């Protein structure tokens, strides 16, 4: 079946502008995660949605970052007033909530803030 | 919170040799340890994982060992091939009640297999 998809694949924005990144998880996966990968770096956890529970926002680097998940499926990560240090690849992953631990990653959105 | 350290940052081996990548974690409660392979410009893909109730798991040329007492786990690749060249990430997670949870990743190891 279809894997995790993300859009756009690339986004170039000017410093100070807001951006929205979208993630479509695998159908039936109720757990959804956002990670950030800066150039040549590892993956940094941002936020995690698990079913109808309150999201784990412990990884969000500042209050300029927010995310929502509508209808338990699609998720949007919003970055307000973008800064150059926000430039990175933003990866979304999804998994089954129970019994299957594997997280399946999307192709990522490469964000460049000029 | 959990912290994962990974070594080495780069590893170069000759084709056919073995490669070992090591990770340590800080939270003794972590109970799930996956390894991801990421080729240049591609998404990370799970290659093997281990849960804390076992000490070793093997899948063809790939194996992972876990030492809960020392809080470290290792990836072993035998008979390396050029297509094994990629960045490898270890991760740790606390999954309780059978439910999934966020992954805390190591900083990655760039493996280069020389033909």
Tab-separated table of N, CA and C in Angstrom, chain B residues 8-72:
chain	number	residue	atom	x	y	z
B	8	UNK	N	31.500	4.782	15.715
B	8	UNK	CA	32.172	6.024	15.348
B	8	UNK	C	31.273	6.898	14.476
B	9	UNK	N	31.707	8.094	14.183
B	9	UNK	CA	30.921	8.960	13.304
B	9	UNK	C	31.147	8.585	11.842
B	10	UNK	N	32.328	8.069	11.531
B	10	UNK	CA	32.609	7.563	10.186
B	10	UNK	C	33.350	6.239	10.302
B	11	UNK	N	33.100	5.368	9.339
B	11	UNK	CA	33.711	4.043	9.351
B	11	UNK	C	33.941	3.622	7.908
B	12	UNK	N	35.178	3.279	7.602
B	12	UNK	CA	35.514	2.815	6.263
B	12	UNK	C	36.043	1.395	6.364
B	13	UNK	N	35.465	0.493	5.579
B	13	UNK	CA	35.888	-0.911	5.590
B	13	UNK	C	36.050	-1.400	4.165
B	14	UNK	N	36.804	-2.477	4.020
B	14	UNK	CA	36.951	-3.115	2.719
B	14	UNK	C	35.775	-4.078	2.510
B	15	UNK	N	35.372	-4.176	1.272
B	15	UNK	CA	34.291	-5.108	0.938
B	15	UNK	C	34.618	-6.498	1.468
B	16	UNK	N	33.649	-7.105	2.129
B	16	UNK	CA	33.844	-8.433	2.697
B	16	UNK	C	34.207	-8.424	4.167
B	17	UNK	N	34.703	-7.275	4.645
B	17	UNK	CA	35.019	-7.169	6.065
B	17	UNK	C	33.742	-6.938	6.871
B	18	UNK	N	33.890	-6.986	8.189
B	18	UNK	CA	32.771	-6.709	9.089
B	18	UNK	C	32.807	-5.254	9.548
B	19	UNK	N	31.647	-4.748	9.913
B	19	UNK	CA	31.534	-3.385	10.439
B	19	UNK	C	30.745	-3.440	11.748
B	20	UNK	N	31.206	-2.677	12.732
B	20	UNK	CA	30.520	-2.628	14.022
B	20	UNK	C	30.285	-1.165	14.403
B	21	UNK	N	29.065	-0.860	14.776
B	21	UNK	CA	28.692	0.479	15.216
B	21	UNK	C	28.096	0.342	16.617
B	22	UNK	N	28.527	1.232	17.518
B	22	UNK	CA	28.117	1.101	18.911
B	22	UNK	C	27.326	2.318	19.388
B	23	UNK	N	26.353	2.053	20.245
B	23	UNK	CA	25.550	3.130	20.830
B	23	UNK	C	25.378	2.888	22.322
B	24	UNK	N	25.331	3.973	23.069
B	24	UNK	CA	24.995	3.912	24.480
B	24	UNK	C	23.782	4.790	24.735
B	25	UNK	N	22.991	4.411	25.733
B	25	UNK	CA	21.810	5.195	26.078
B	25	UNK	C	21.832	5.493	27.568
B	26	UNK	N	21.076	6.493	27.970
B	26	UNK	CA	21.167	6.940	29.366
B	26	UNK	C	19.993	6.475	30.230
B	27	UNK	N	18.825	6.290	29.647
B	27	UNK	CA	17.628	5.960	30.414
B	27	UNK	C	17.473	4.439	30.511
B	28	UNK	N	17.686	3.908	31.687
B	28	UNK	CA	17.625	2.458	31.878
B	28	UNK	C	16.234	1.894	31.618
B	29	UNK	N	15.211	2.759	31.560
B	29	UNK	CA	13.854	2.291	31.301
B	29	UNK	C	13.599	2.059	29.808
B	30	UNK	N	14.449	2.566	28.935
B	30	UNK	CA	14.248	2.371	27.487
B	30	UNK	C	14.210	0.889	27.183
B	31	UNK	N	13.312	0.503	26.283
B	31	UNK	CA	13.112	-0.929	26.045
B	31	UNK	C	12.987	-1.307	24.569
B	32	UNK	N	13.233	-0.354	23.690
B	32	UNK	CA	13.137	-0.654	22.259
B	32	UNK	C	14.265	0.079	21.549
B	33	UNK	N	15.019	-0.672	20.710
B	33	UNK	CA	16.231	-0.131	20.115
B	33	UNK	C	16.283	-0.487	18.622
B	34	UNK	N	15.859	0.425	17.766
B	34	UNK	CA	15.915	0.159	16.324
B	34	UNK	C	17.170	0.741	15.693
B	35	UNK	N	17.513	0.204	14.533
B	35	UNK	CA	18.583	0.741	13.708
B	35	UNK	C	17.995	1.112	12.345
B	36	UNK	N	18.331	2.323	11.893
B	36	UNK	CA	17.851	2.799	10.604
B	36	UNK	C	19.024	3.044	9.668
B	37	UNK	N	18.797	2.763	8.388
B	37	UNK	CA	19.776	3.017	7.333
B	37	UNK	C	19.231	4.150	6.469
B	38	UNK	N	20.077	5.136	6.203
B	38	UNK	CA	19.644	6.245	5.374
B	38	UNK	C	20.646	6.467	4.246
B	39	UNK	N	20.230	6.177	3.038
B	39	UNK	CA	21.065	6.452	1.876
B	39	UNK	C	20.925	7.916	1.510
B	40	UNK	N	21.893	8.425	0.787
B	40	UNK	CA	21.962	9.844	0.465
B	40	UNK	C	20.684	10.310	-0.220
B	41	UNK	N	20.043	11.308	0.376
B	41	UNK	CA	18.839	11.879	-0.212
B	41	UNK	C	17.584	11.048	-0.033
B	42	UNK	N	17.685	9.959	0.729
B	42	UNK	CA	16.529	9.074	0.915
B	42	UNK	C	16.008	9.150	2.357
B	43	UNK	N	14.873	8.543	2.564
B	43	UNK	CA	14.305	8.510	3.913
B	43	UNK	C	14.963	7.407	4.733
B	44	UNK	N	14.979	7.527	6.048
B	44	UNK	CA	15.508	6.439	6.893
B	44	UNK	C	14.618	5.205	6.776
B	45	UNK	N	15.257	4.045	6.764
B	45	UNK	CA	14.525	2.779	6.702
B	45	UNK	C	15.030	1.846	7.785
B	46	UNK	N	14.091	1.209	8.459
B	46	UNK	CA	14.432	0.277	9.524
B	46	UNK	C	15.120	-0.954	8.948
B	47	UNK	N	16.253	-1.327	9.528
B	47	UNK	CA	16.936	-2.543	9.075
B	47	UNK	C	16.865	-3.657	10.107
B	48	UNK	N	16.831	-3.310	11.368
B	48	UNK	CA	16.714	-4.309	12.423
B	48	UNK	C	16.370	-3.589	13.720
B	49	UNK	N	15.702	-4.286	14.611
B	49	UNK	CA	15.408	-3.705	15.918
B	49	UNK	C	15.473	-4.800	16.971
B	50	UNK	N	15.585	-4.369	18.219
B	50	UNK	CA	15.650	-5.322	19.319
B	50	UNK	C	14.888	-4.753	20.504
B	51	UNK	N	14.227	-5.614	21.216
B	51	UNK	CA	13.524	-5.226	22.425
B	51	UNK	C	14.323	-5.688	23.626
B	52	UNK	N	14.062	-5.098	24.771
B	52	UNK	CA	14.935	-5.299	25.921
B	52	UNK	C	14.821	-6.687	26.541
B	53	UNK	N	13.882	-7.493	26.075
B	53	UNK	CA	13.748	-8.825	26.650
B	53	UNK	C	14.640	-9.868	25.965
B	54	UNK	N	15.439	-9.424	24.975
B	54	UNK	CA	16.387	-10.319	24.317
B	54	UNK	C	17.745	-9.651	24.258
B	55	UNK	N	18.801	-10.460	24.146
B	55	UNK	CA	20.147	-9.914	24.132
B	55	UNK	C	20.751	-9.808	22.743
B	56	UNK	N	20.170	-10.564	21.790
B	56	UNK	CA	20.752	-10.569	20.449
B	56	UNK	C	19.675	-10.921	19.435
B	57	UNK	N	19.800	-10.343	18.259
B	57	UNK	CA	18.883	-10.650	17.165
B	57	UNK	C	19.667	-10.598	15.878
B	58	UNK	N	19.375	-11.543	14.994
B	58	UNK	CA	20.133	-11.630	13.751
B	58	UNK	C	19.193	-11.735	12.562
B	59	UNK	N	19.581	-11.092	11.466
B	59	UNK	CA	18.820	-11.175	10.225
B	59	UNK	C	19.826	-11.191	9.087
B	60	UNK	N	20.138	-12.376	8.612
B	60	UNK	CA	21.104	-12.595	7.537
B	60	UNK	C	22.453	-11.982	7.925
B	61	UNK	N	22.914	-10.960	7.222
B	61	UNK	CA	24.252	-10.416	7.508
B	61	UNK	C	24.252	-9.370	8.613
B	62	UNK	N	23.100	-9.075	9.153
B	62	UNK	CA	22.980	-8.020	10.156
B	62	UNK	C	22.592	-8.616	11.500
B	63	UNK	N	23.229	-8.113	12.550
B	63	UNK	CA	22.890	-8.554	13.897
B	63	UNK	C	22.959	-7.367	14.837
B	64	UNK	N	22.173	-7.427	15.890
B	64	UNK	CA	22.217	-6.405	16.924
B	64	UNK	C	22.343	-7.098	18.273
B	65	UNK	N	23.196	-6.555	19.128
B	65	UNK	CA	23.358	-7.068	20.479
B	65	UNK	C	22.992	-5.966	21.466
B	66	UNK	N	22.462	-6.371	22.603
B	66	UNK	CA	22.030	-5.417	23.629
B	66	UNK	C	22.575	-5.847	24.971
B	67	UNK	N	23.204	-4.920	25.668
B	67	UNK	CA	23.681	-5.145	27.027
B	67	UNK	C	22.948	-4.150	27.924
B	68	UNK	N	21.893	-4.620	28.598
B	68	UNK	CA	21.071	-3.719	29.407
B	68	UNK	C	21.820	-3.200	30.624
B	69	UNK	N	22.682	-4.021	31.182
B	69	UNK	CA	23.425	-3.612	32.367
B	69	UNK	C	24.326	-2.426	32.056
B	70	UNK	N	25.023	-2.529	30.935
B	70	UNK	CA	25.938	-1.463	30.532
B	70	UNK	C	25.234	-0.370	29.745
B	71	UNK	N	23.990	-0.584	29.389
B	71	UNK	CA	23.206	0.355	28.598
B	71	UNK	C	23.881	0.668	27.276
B	72	UNK	N	24.266	-0.400	26.558
B	72	UNK	CA	24.754	-0.170	25.214
B	72	UNK	C	24.298	-1.264	24.276
